[in-house]
Amino acid sequence: MKDGVFGLVDCNNFFVSCERVFRPDLRDKPVVVLSNNDGCVIARSNESKALGIRMGEPFFKVRDVVARHGVAVFSSNFSLYGDMSRRVMSLLSAYTPRLDIYSVDEAVLDLTGMGDAEFLRGYGRDIVRKIGKGVGIPVSLGVAGTKTLAKMASKYAKRYPAYEGVCLIDTEEKREKALRRFAVGDVWGIGRRMQKVLEYHGVRTAWDFVCRSEGWVRHEFSVAGVRTWRELQGESCIALDDLPYKKSICMSRSFPGHGLSEWHVLEEAVAYFASECARKLREQGTCCGQVTVFAYTSRFRTDVPGNMIQQQVRMPVPTQDTAEIVHAALEALRLHAHDGGFDYKKSGVIVWDLSPREAVQTDLFDKMDRGKRGALIRAVDEINRKNGHNVVKVAALGAEQEYASERQYASRRYTTNLDEVLVVKV
DNA sequence: TCTGGGGTCCTAGGACCC
DNA sequence: TCTGGGGTCCTAGGACCC
């Protein structure tokens, strides 16, 4: 199965790189980006990594290091990152007939049949240069016959500047050399649990791993492990995935401080999460058959009793209607109204069991006029698109966001909000 | 004091049926 | 007192990814 060629593009330290585009003075300086509520470190520049700041570390634990080394700190600014991501993906799509957007900062290009290694290296460097100049984001490109090997190659491209951003694993010799020098825990598809078991068995590098028998891998790690094992052998098992829509959509937040203790505020938050889910459903053209609401108290608090609410409801007819989904989510939450009186630290809504809008089975006893409701919702979406997020919304959301996040280090939404664009002094 | 958010896939085990 | 067995479907939870 040596026929496919995958090019995996990974944006380097993506969130940090986005902030640096508008703060060129921070190039070469240590920078971190924080999660919601300024809780955890979720992105680090190379300089911050070198200071020993770990991914996912609670911010309060690194305050000292941050102060001592003058690390620049940003609250996460997802409007900015989302917009930068769209720009990167749009440039990439010009280089391939098939682009598989894997996440906000990562995509796989189908490079099958485009040319030999020499051509691909030049083509790849062109891609890296184009994105660097066009969007200002540094990226790394790995090219190989499987996605897992391409991911590995992209990490080599990132690690060694001599590659000029592009690394190819295109021969048996290169594959073996790459595997021998690669820690098994860094392989795509091998997480903490698998790593622990592997190390217990003396498997330290990716090469050690592929030297084990398929039977052993199947026994220890089941089909997922075998898939990774085969991918490392060069046998492609993870195809390009062009699923037209997501299979579930989740909207959730944790709340600052001790969380929410007032039931009506939790209801407003859930209504907001539900309306956001509905908006995302319409964005990708799907309807949901089921809605799940959850809320739980902090798992780090031992001084007060904790609680967890999880409630699922089935929609009579798959829907993308804000009012219907908000209503269903609130009904579900209210089944647990006797669980008031706790400090809820995190809550969210998941919509799932999704189907394309065109395929929705209508219910014979459905009383709603879906044609009219659809027109109303489209009108509201259009108003909000022109006038700003949630200018028009359902009443259940409340007027104030009493559950708003803590964002002490926010940068501006330079590219998506006119009030916040950079002003150049002449 | 302060601990993210949004996904996918796989599996085990329960419910249910014959 | 005896108390099947196999198949399918569904769901919750875990592992993994960024």
CSV table of C-alpha atoms (C1' of nucleotides) in Angstrom, one decimal:
chain,number,residue,atom,x,y,z
A,1,MET,CA,0.0,0.0,0.0
A,2,LYS,CA,2.6,2.5,-1.0
A,3,ASP,CA,0.3,4.4,-3.4
A,4,GLY,CA,-0.9,7.3,-1.2
A,5,VAL,CA,1.2,10.4,-0.3
A,6,PHE,CA,0.1,12.4,2.7
A,7,GLY,CA,1.4,15.9,3.5
A,8,LEU,CA,0.7,16.9,7.1
A,9,VAL,CA,0.8,20.6,7.9
A,10,ASP,CA,1.1,21.6,11.5
A,11,CYS,CA,1.2,25.2,12.6
A,12,ASN,CA,4.0,25.8,15.1
A,13,ASN,CA,2.8,26.9,18.6
A,14,PHE,CA,-0.4,28.0,16.8
A,15,PHE,CA,-2.1,30.3,19.4
A,16,VAL,CA,1.2,31.9,20.3
A,17,SER,CA,2.0,32.5,16.7
A,18,CYS,CA,-1.4,34.1,16.1
A,19,GLU,CA,-0.7,36.6,19.0
A,20,ARG,CA,2.8,37.3,17.6
A,21,VAL,CA,1.5,38.3,14.2
A,22,PHE,CA,0.1,41.4,15.9
A,23,ARG,CA,2.9,41.7,18.4
A,24,PRO,CA,6.1,41.3,16.4
A,25,ASP,CA,8.1,42.6,19.3
A,26,LEU,CA,7.4,39.2,21.0
A,27,ARG,CA,9.2,37.2,18.3
A,28,ASP,CA,12.0,35.3,20.2
A,29,LYS,CA,10.4,36.2,23.5
A,30,PRO,CA,8.7,33.7,25.9
A,31,VAL,CA,4.9,33.8,25.4
A,32,VAL,CA,2.1,31.7,26.8
A,33,VAL,CA,-1.7,31.6,26.0
A,34,LEU,CA,-4.1,30.6,28.7
A,35,SER,CA,-7.4,28.6,28.6
A,36,ASN,CA,-10.8,29.9,29.6
A,37,ASN,CA,-10.9,31.8,32.9
A,38,ASP,CA,-7.1,32.1,32.5
A,39,GLY,CA,-7.0,28.7,34.1
A,40,CYS,CA,-4.3,26.6,32.3
A,41,VAL,CA,-1.4,27.2,29.9
A,42,ILE,CA,-2.6,25.8,26.6
A,43,ALA,CA,0.0,27.2,24.2
A,44,ARG,CA,3.7,28.0,24.7
A,45,SER,CA,6.4,29.5,22.5
A,46,ASN,CA,9.7,27.6,22.2
A,47,GLU,CA,11.2,30.0,24.8
A,48,SER,CA,8.4,29.2,27.3
A,49,LYS,CA,8.9,25.4,26.7
A,50,ALA,CA,12.6,25.9,27.4
A,51,LEU,CA,11.7,27.5,30.7
A,52,GLY,CA,10.0,24.2,31.7
A,53,ILE,CA,6.4,25.5,31.5
A,54,ARG,CA,4.3,22.4,30.7
A,55,MET,CA,1.2,22.0,28.5
A,56,GLY,CA,-2.0,22.1,30.5
A,57,GLU,CA,-0.3,23.4,33.6
A,58,PRO,CA,-2.5,25.5,35.9
A,59,PHE,CA,-1.5,29.1,35.5
A,60,PHE,CA,-1.2,29.8,39.3
A,61,LYS,CA,1.6,27.2,39.4
A,62,VAL,CA,3.8,29.0,36.9
A,63,ARG,CA,3.2,32.6,38.0
A,64,ASP,CA,6.6,32.7,39.6
A,65,VAL,CA,8.5,31.6,36.4
A,66,VAL,CA,6.3,33.9,34.4
A,67,ALA,CA,7.2,36.9,36.5
A,68,ARG,CA,10.9,36.0,36.8
A,69,HIS,CA,11.4,35.7,33.1
A,70,GLY,CA,9.0,38.3,31.9
A,71,VAL,CA,6.9,35.8,30.0
A,72,ALA,CA,4.2,37.5,27.9
A,73,VAL,CA,0.8,36.2,28.9
A,74,PHE,CA,-2.4,36.2,26.8
A,75,SER,CA,-6.0,35.0,27.6
A,76,SER,CA,-7.2,32.8,24.7
A,77,ASN,CA,-8.8,34.7,21.9
A,78,PHE,CA,-10.6,32.2,19.8
A,79,SER,CA,-12.2,34.6,17.4
A,80,LEU,CA,-8.7,35.6,16.3
A,81,TYR,CA,-7.4,32.0,16.2
A,82,GLY,CA,-10.4,30.8,14.3
A,83,ASP,CA,-10.0,33.5,11.7
A,84,MET,CA,-6.3,32.9,11.3
A,85,SER,CA,-7.0,29.2,10.9
A,86,ARG,CA,-9.5,29.9,8.1
A,87,ARG,CA,-6.8,31.9,6.3
A,88,VAL,CA,-4.2,29.2,6.6
A,89,MET,CA,-6.6,26.5,5.4
A,90,SER,CA,-7.8,28.6,2.5
A,91,LEU,CA,-4.2,29.0,1.3
A,92,LEU,CA,-3.5,25.3,1.8
A,93,SER,CA,-6.6,24.3,-0.3
A,94,ALA,CA,-4.9,25.8,-3.4
A,95,TYR,CA,-2.1,23.2,-3.1
A,96,THR,CA,-4.2,20.0,-3.2
A,97,PRO,CA,-7.4,18.5,-4.6
A,98,ARG,CA,-8.2,17.1,-1.2
A,99,LEU,CA,-7.7,18.9,2.1
A,100,ASP,CA,-8.6,17.2,5.3
A,101,ILE,CA,-8.8,19.8,8.1
A,102,TYR,CA,-8.0,17.9,11.2
A,103,SER,CA,-8.1,20.6,13.8
A,104,VAL,CA,-7.7,24.4,14.1
A,105,ASP,CA,-4.0,24.2,13.5
A,106,GLU,CA,-3.5,21.0,11.5
A,107,ALA,CA,-4.5,19.7,8.1
A,108,VAL,CA,-3.6,16.8,5.8
A,109,LEU,CA,-3.1,17.4,2.1
A,110,ASP,CA,-3.5,14.6,-0.5
A,111,LEU,CA,-0.2,14.8,-2.5
A,112,THR,CA,-0.7,11.5,-4.3
A,113,GLY,CA,0.8,11.4,-7.8
A,114,MET,CA,2.1,14.9,-7.7
A,115,GLY,CA,5.8,14.1,-8.3
A,116,ASP,CA,9.0,12.6,-7.0
A,117,ALA,CA,10.7,13.4,-3.7
A,118,GLU,CA,12.6,16.3,-5.3
A,119,PHE,CA,9.5,17.8,-6.5
A,120,LEU,CA,7.6,17.3,-3.3
A,121,ARG,CA,10.4,18.9,-1.3
A,122,GLY,CA,10.3,22.1,-3.4
A,123,TYR,CA,6.5,22.1,-3.4
A,124,GLY,CA,6.4,21.7,0.3
A,125,ARG,CA,8.9,24.6,0.9
A,126,ASP,CA,6.7,26.7,-1.3
A,127,ILE,CA,3.7,25.9,0.9
A,128,VAL,CA,5.6,26.8,4.1
A,129,ARG,CA,6.9,30.1,2.6
A,130,LYS,CA,3.4,31.0,1.3
A,131,ILE,CA,1.8,30.6,4.7
A,132,GLY,CA,4.6,32.4,6.4
A,133,LYS,CA,4.3,35.4,4.2
A,134,GLY,CA,0.6,35.3,3.6
A,135,VAL,CA,-0.7,34.8,7.1
A,136,GLY,CA,2.4,35.2,9.2
A,137,ILE,CA,2.2,31.8,10.8
A,138,PRO,CA,5.2,29.4,10.8
A,139,VAL,CA,4.2,25.9,9.8
A,140,SER,CA,5.9,22.5,9.5
A,141,LEU,CA,5.2,20.0,6.8
A,142,GLY,CA,5.7,16.2,7.0
A,143,VAL,CA,5.4,14.0,3.9
A,144,ALA,CA,5.0,10.2,4.0
A,145,GLY,CA,3.0,7.3,2.8
A,146,THR,CA,0.8,7.2,6.0
A,147,LYS,CA,-0.7,9.8,8.2
A,148,THR,CA,1.1,8.6,11.3
A,149,LEU,CA,4.5,8.8,9.5
A,150,ALA,CA,3.6,12.2,8.0
A,151,LYS,CA,2.9,13.4,11.5
A,152,MET,CA,6.3,12.1,12.7
A,153,ALA,CA,8.0,13.8,9.7
A,154,SER,CA,6.3,17.1,10.6
A,155,LYS,CA,7.8,16.9,14.1
A,156,TYR,CA,11.3,16.4,12.6
A,157,ALA,CA,10.6,19.3,10.3
A,158,LYS,CA,9.8,21.4,13.3
A,159,ARG,CA,12.7,20.2,15.4
A,160,TYR,CA,15.5,20.8,12.8
A,161,PRO,CA,15.7,24.2,11.1
A,162,ALA,CA,17.9,22.7,8.4
A,163,TYR,CA,14.9,21.0,6.9
A,164,GLU,CA,13.5,24.5,6.1
A,165,GLY,CA,10.1,23.4,7.4
A,166,VAL,CA,9.7,20.2,5.2
A,167,CYS,CA,10.7,16.6,6.0
A,168,LEU,CA,10.0,13.6,3.8
A,169,ILE,CA,10.0,10.0,5.0
A,170,ASP,CA,10.0,8.4,1.6
A,171,THR,CA,12.4,5.5,1.7
A,172,GLU,CA,12.8,2.4,3.9
A,173,GLU,CA,16.2,3.7,5.2
A,174,LYS,CA,14.7,7.0,6.3
A,175,ARG,CA,11.7,5.3,7.9
A,176,GLU,CA,13.9,3.1,10.0
A,177,LYS,CA,16.2,6.0,11.0
A,178,ALA,CA,13.2,8.2,11.9
A,179,LEU,CA,11.6,5.4,14.0
A,180,ARG,CA,14.8,4.6,15.8
A,181,ARG,CA,15.2,8.2,17.0
A,182,PHE,CA,11.6,8.7,18.0
A,183,ALA,CA,10.2,8.3,21.5
A,184,VAL,CA,7.3,5.9,21.4
A,185,GLY,CA,5.1,8.2,23.6
A,186,ASP,CA,5.4,10.9,20.9
A,187,VAL,CA,3.9,8.7,18.2
A,188,TRP,CA,0.4,9.9,17.0
A,189,GLY,CA,-2.1,7.5,18.6
A,190,ILE,CA,0.0,6.5,21.6
A,191,GLY,CA,-1.1,8.3,24.7
A,192,ARG,CA,-0.1,8.3,28.3
A,193,ARG,CA,-1.7,4.9,29.2
A,194,MET,CA,-0.3,3.0,26.2
A,195,GLN,CA,3.1,4.6,26.8
A,196,LYS,CA,3.2,3.4,30.4
A,197,VAL,CA,2.4,-0.2,29.3
A,198,LEU,CA,5.0,0.0,26.5
A,199,GLU,CA,7.7,1.3,28.8
A,200,TYR,CA,7.0,-1.5,31.3
A,201,HIS,CA,7.7,-3.9,28.5
A,202,GLY,CA,10.9,-2.2,27.5
A,203,VAL,CA,9.5,-0.5,24.4
A,204,ARG,CA,11.1,3.0,24.3
A,205,THR,CA,11.3,4.0,20.7
A,206,ALA,CA,8.9,3.8,17.8
A,207,TRP,CA,11.3,1.3,16.3
A,208,ASP,CA,11.1,-1.0,19.4
A,209,PHE,CA,7.3,-0.8,18.9
A,210,VAL,CA,7.2,-1.9,15.3
A,211,CYS,CA,9.7,-4.7,16.1
A,212,ARG,CA,7.0,-6.3,18.3
A,213,SER,CA,4.6,-8.8,16.7
A,214,GLU,CA,1.2,-7.8,15.5
A,215,GLY,CA,-0.3,-10.4,17.8
A,216,TRP,CA,1.3,-8.9,20.8
A,217,VAL,CA,0.2,-5.4,19.9
A,218,ARG,CA,-3.4,-6.7,19.3
A,219,HIS,CA,-3.4,-8.4,22.7
A,220,GLU,CA,-2.2,-5.4,24.6
A,221,PHE,CA,-3.8,-2.5,22.8
A,222,SER,CA,-6.6,-4.0,20.6
A,223,VAL,CA,-7.4,-2.7,17.1
A,224,ALA,CA,-6.4,0.9,17.7
A,225,GLY,CA,-2.9,-0.2,18.7
A,226,VAL,CA,-2.6,-2.4,15.6
A,227,ARG,CA,-3.7,0.5,13.4
A,228,THR,CA,-0.9,2.7,14.7
A,229,TRP,CA,1.6,-0.2,14.4
A,230,ARG,CA,0.7,-0.8,10.8
A,231,GLU,CA,0.8,2.9,10.0
A,232,LEU,CA,4.4,3.0,11.3
A,233,GLN,CA,5.2,0.0,9.1
A,234,GLY,CA,4.2,2.1,6.1
A,235,GLU,CA,0.8,0.5,5.6
A,236,SER,CA,-1.9,3.2,5.4
A,237,CYS,CA,-4.9,2.5,7.6
A,238,ILE,CA,-6.2,6.0,8.4
A,239,ALA,CA,-7.7,7.3,5.2
A,240,LEU,CA,-8.2,10.9,4.3
A,241,ASP,CA,-11.4,11.8,6.0
A,242,ASP,CA,-13.8,14.2,4.3
A,243,LEU,CA,-16.8,13.7,6.5
A,244,PRO,CA,-19.0,16.7,5.5
A,245,TYR,CA,-20.1,17.3,9.1
A,246,LYS,CA,-19.3,16.6,12.7
A,247,LYS,CA,-21.1,13.8,14.6
A,248,SER,CA,-21.6,15.7,17.7
A,249,ILE,CA,-21.3,19.3,18.8
A,250,CYS,CA,-20.5,20.4,22.3
A,251,MET,CA,-20.6,23.8,23.9
A,252,SER,CA,-19.4,24.0,27.5
A,253,ARG,CA,-17.6,26.3,29.9
A,254,SER,CA,-16.2,26.2,33.4
A,255,PHE,CA,-17.1,29.2,35.6
A,256,PRO,CA,-14.7,31.5,37.4
A,257,GLY,CA,-14.2,31.3,41.2
A,258,HIS,CA,-16.3,28.8,43.0
A,259,GLY,CA,-18.7,28.5,40.2
A,260,LEU,CA,-22.4,29.0,39.9
A,261,SER,CA,-24.6,28.5,43.0
A,262,GLU,CA,-27.7,30.2,41.7
A,263,TRP,CA,-30.0,27.8,39.8
A,264,HIS,CA,-31.4,30.5,37.5
A,265,VAL,CA,-27.9,31.6,36.4
A,266,LEU,CA,-27.1,27.9,35.6
A,267,GLU,CA,-30.3,27.8,33.5
A,268,GLU,CA,-29.3,30.9,31.6
A,269,ALA,CA,-25.9,29.4,30.9
A,270,VAL,CA,-27.4,26.2,29.7
A,271,ALA,CA,-29.8,28.2,27.5
A,272,TYR,CA,-26.8,30.0,26.0
A,273,PHE,CA,-24.9,26.7,25.4
A,274,ALA,CA,-28.0,25.2,23.7
A,275,SER,CA,-28.5,28.3,21.5
A,276,GLU,CA,-24.8,28.1,20.4
A,277,CYS,CA,-25.1,24.4,19.6
A,278,ALA,CA,-28.1,25.2,17.5
A,279,ARG,CA,-26.2,27.9,15.6
A,280,LYS,CA,-23.3,25.6,15.0
A,281,LEU,CA,-25.8,22.9,13.7
A,282,ARG,CA,-27.2,25.4,11.2
A,283,GLU,CA,-23.6,26.4,10.2
A,284,GLN,CA,-22.8,22.8,9.2
A,285,GLY,CA,-26.3,22.1,7.9
A,286,THR,CA,-27.3,19.3,10.3
A,287,CYS,CA,-30.1,18.6,12.7
A,288,CYS,CA,-29.7,16.8,16.1
A,289,GLY,CA,-31.8,13.9,17.3
A,290,GLN,CA,-30.5,14.0,20.9
A,291,VAL,CA,-29.4,16.6,23.4
A,292,THR,CA,-27.4,16.1,26.5
A,293,VAL,CA,-27.1,18.6,29.3
A,294,PHE,CA,-24.5,18.3,32.0
A,295,ALA,CA,-23.3,20.3,35.0
A,296,TYR,CA,-20.8,19.3,37.7
A,297,THR,CA,-19.1,20.7,40.7
A,298,SER,CA,-15.3,21.1,41.0
A,299,ARG,CA,-13.4,17.8,41.3
A,300,PHE,CA,-10.7,19.7,43.1
A,301,ARG,CA,-12.8,20.8,46.1
A,302,THR,CA,-13.0,18.5,49.0
A,303,ASP,CA,-14.4,20.9,51.5
A,304,VAL,CA,-18.0,20.8,50.2
A,305,PRO,CA,-20.1,17.9,48.8
A,306,GLY,CA,-20.0,17.6,45.1
A,307,ASN,CA,-22.7,16.7,42.5
A,308,MET,CA,-23.0,15.8,38.9
A,309,ILE,CA,-26.0,16.3,36.6
A,310,GLN,CA,-26.3,14.5,33.3
A,311,GLN,CA,-29.5,14.3,31.4
A,312,GLN,CA,-30.2,13.3,27.9
A,313,VAL,CA,-33.3,13.9,25.8
A,314,ARG,CA,-34.4,12.7,22.5
A,315,MET,CA,-36.0,15.2,20.1
A,316,PRO,CA,-39.3,14.1,18.6
A,317,VAL,CA,-38.0,15.3,15.2
A,318,PRO,CA,-34.4,16.1,14.4
A,319,THR,CA,-34.0,19.8,14.6
A,320,GLN,CA,-31.6,22.8,14.3
A,321,ASP,CA,-34.2,25.3,15.7
A,322,THR,CA,-32.7,27.4,18.5
A,323,ALA,CA,-36.0,27.7,20.5
A,324,GLU,CA,-36.7,24.0,20.3
A,325,ILE,CA,-33.2,23.0,21.4
A,326,VAL,CA,-33.1,25.6,24.2
A,327,HIS,CA,-36.4,24.4,25.4
A,328,ALA,CA,-35.3,20.7,25.4
A,329,ALA,CA,-32.1,21.5,27.2
A,330,LEU,CA,-33.9,23.5,29.9
A,331,GLU,CA,-36.5,20.8,30.4
A,332,ALA,CA,-33.7,18.3,30.8
A,333,LEU,CA,-31.9,20.5,33.3
A,334,ARG,CA,-35.1,21.2,35.3
A,335,LEU,CA,-35.6,17.5,35.9
A,336,HIS,CA,-32.7,18.0,38.3
A,337,ALA,CA,-34.0,21.2,39.9
A,338,HIS,CA,-33.9,19.4,43.3
A,339,ASP,CA,-30.1,19.4,42.8
A,340,GLY,CA,-29.8,23.2,43.4
A,341,GLY,CA,-27.6,24.5,46.2
A,342,PHE,CA,-24.3,23.2,44.8
A,343,ASP,CA,-21.5,25.3,43.4
A,344,TYR,CA,-21.5,24.2,39.7
A,345,LYS,CA,-18.1,24.7,38.3
A,346,LYS,CA,-18.7,23.5,34.8
A,347,SER,CA,-21.6,23.0,32.6
A,348,GLY,CA,-22.4,22.3,28.9
A,349,VAL,CA,-24.7,21.1,26.2
A,350,ILE,CA,-23.9,18.4,23.7
A,351,VAL,CA,-26.1,17.9,20.6
A,352,TRP,CA,-25.6,14.5,18.8
A,353,ASP,CA,-27.2,11.9,16.7
A,354,LEU,CA,-26.8,14.3,13.8
A,355,SER,CA,-28.2,14.0,10.4
A,356,PRO,CA,-28.0,16.2,7.3
A,357,ARG,CA,-30.9,18.7,7.1
A,358,GLU,CA,-32.2,17.3,3.8
A,359,ALA,CA,-32.6,13.8,5.3
A,360,VAL,CA,-34.8,14.7,8.2
A,361,GLN,CA,-37.7,12.3,8.7
A,362,THR,CA,-40.8,14.3,9.6
A,363,ASP,CA,-43.1,13.2,12.2
A,364,LEU,CA,-46.7,12.6,11.2
A,365,PHE,CA,-47.9,14.3,14.3
A,366,ASP,CA,-45.5,17.2,14.2
A,367,LYS,CA,-47.6,20.3,14.9
A,368,MET,CA,-44.9,22.9,14.1
A,369,ASP,CA,-44.8,24.7,10.8
A,370,ARG,CA,-41.1,24.0,10.0
A,371,GLY,CA,-41.1,26.1,6.8
A,372,LYS,CA,-42.1,29.2,8.6
A,373,ARG,CA,-39.8,28.6,11.6
A,374,GLY,CA,-36.9,28.0,9.2
A,375,ALA,CA,-37.4,31.4,7.6
A,376,LEU,CA,-37.6,33.1,11.0
A,377,ILE,CA,-34.3,31.5,12.1
A,378,ARG,CA,-32.5,32.4,8.9
A,379,ALA,CA,-33.6,36.0,9.4
A,380,VAL,CA,-32.3,36.0,12.9
A,381,ASP,CA,-29.0,34.5,11.8
A,382,GLU,CA,-28.6,37.1,9.1
A,383,ILE,CA,-29.3,40.0,11.6
A,384,ASN,CA,-26.7,38.5,14.0
A,385,ARG,CA,-24.2,38.1,11.2
A,386,LYS,CA,-24.5,41.7,10.2
A,387,ASN,CA,-24.8,43.3,13.7
A,388,GLY,CA,-22.7,41.1,15.9
A,389,HIS,CA,-23.0,37.9,17.8
A,390,ASN,CA,-26.4,37.4,19.6
A,391,VAL,CA,-27.8,40.8,19.1
A,392,VAL,CA,-31.0,39.0,18.7
A,393,LYS,CA,-31.5,36.0,20.9
A,394,VAL,CA,-34.1,33.9,22.7
A,395,ALA,CA,-35.3,35.4,26.1
A,396,ALA,CA,-34.2,32.4,28.1
A,397,LEU,CA,-30.6,33.5,27.7
A,398,GLY,CA,-31.1,36.5,30.0
A,399,ALA,CA,-29.8,40.0,29.5
A,400,GLU,CA,-26.6,39.7,31.4
A,401,GLN,CA,-24.0,37.0,31.2
A,402,GLU,CA,-23.7,36.5,34.9
A,403,TYR,CA,-21.5,33.5,34.2
A,404,ALA,CA,-19.0,35.3,32.0
A,405,SER,CA,-15.4,34.2,32.0
A,406,GLU,CA,-12.4,35.7,33.6
A,407,ARG,CA,-10.1,37.1,30.9
A,408,GLN,CA,-7.4,39.3,32.3
A,409,TYR,CA,-4.9,39.2,29.5
A,410,ALA,CA,-7.1,39.4,26.5
A,411,SER,CA,-5.6,40.6,23.2
A,412,ARG,CA,-7.9,42.3,20.7
A,413,ARG,CA,-9.9,40.6,18.0
A,414,TYR,CA,-7.8,42.3,15.4
A,415,THR,CA,-9.2,40.5,12.3
A,416,THR,CA,-12.9,40.0,13.1
A,417,ASN,CA,-14.1,43.1,14.9
A,418,LEU,CA,-13.8,46.5,13.3
A,419,ASP,CA,-13.5,48.2,16.7
A,420,GLU,CA,-10.4,46.2,17.5
A,421,VAL,CA,-8.3,46.4,14.4
A,422,LEU,CA,-4.8,47.7,14.6
A,423,VAL,CA,-4.3,51.4,14.2
A,424,VAL,CA,-1.2,52.4,12.4
A,425,LYS,CA,0.2,55.8,13.4
A,426,VAL,CA,1.5,57.8,10.5
B,1,DT,C1',-7.8,32.1,45.9
B,2,DC,C1',-6.7,30.0,41.0
B,3,DT,C1',-7.0,23.5,37.5
B,4,DG,C1',-9.7,24.3,29.3
B,5,DG,C1',-12.7,23.0,25.5
B,6,DG,C1',-14.1,20.3,21.5
B,7,DG,C1',-13.9,16.3,19.1
B,8,DT,C1',-13.5,10.8,17.4
B,9,DC,C1',-13.3,6.0,18.1
B,10,DC,C1',-13.4,1.6,20.6
B,11,DT,C1',-15.1,-1.6,24.1
B,12,DA,C1',-17.5,-3.7,27.9
B,13,DG,C1',-21.7,-4.7,29.6
B,14,DG,C1',-26.7,-4.3,30.1
B,15,DA,C1',-31.2,-4.8,27.8
B,16,DC,C1',-33.8,-7.3,25.0
B,17,DC,C1',-35.2,-10.9,21.8
B,18,DC,C1',-35.8,-15.6,20.3
C,1,DT,C1',-35.1,-27.1,43.3
C,2,DC,C1',-34.2,-26.3,38.8
C,3,DT,C1',-32.6,-21.2,36.5
C,4,DG,C1',-29.7,-21.6,28.4
C,5,DG,C1',-27.2,-19.5,25.1
C,6,DG,C1',-26.5,-16.6,21.3
C,7,DG,C1',-27.3,-12.5,18.7
C,8,DT,C1',-28.1,-7.5,18.3
C,9,DC,C1',-28.5,-3.0,19.8
C,10,DC,C1',-27.6,0.7,22.8
C,11,DT,C1',-25.0,3.4,26.1
C,12,DA,C1',-21.5,4.9,29.3
C,13,DG,C1',-17.0,5.4,29.9
C,14,DG,C1',-12.2,5.4,28.6
C,15,DA,C1',-8.3,6.6,25.6
C,16,DC,C1',-6.8,9.3,22.3
C,17,DC,C1',-6.2,13.7,19.5
C,18,DC,C1',-5.5,19.0,19.2
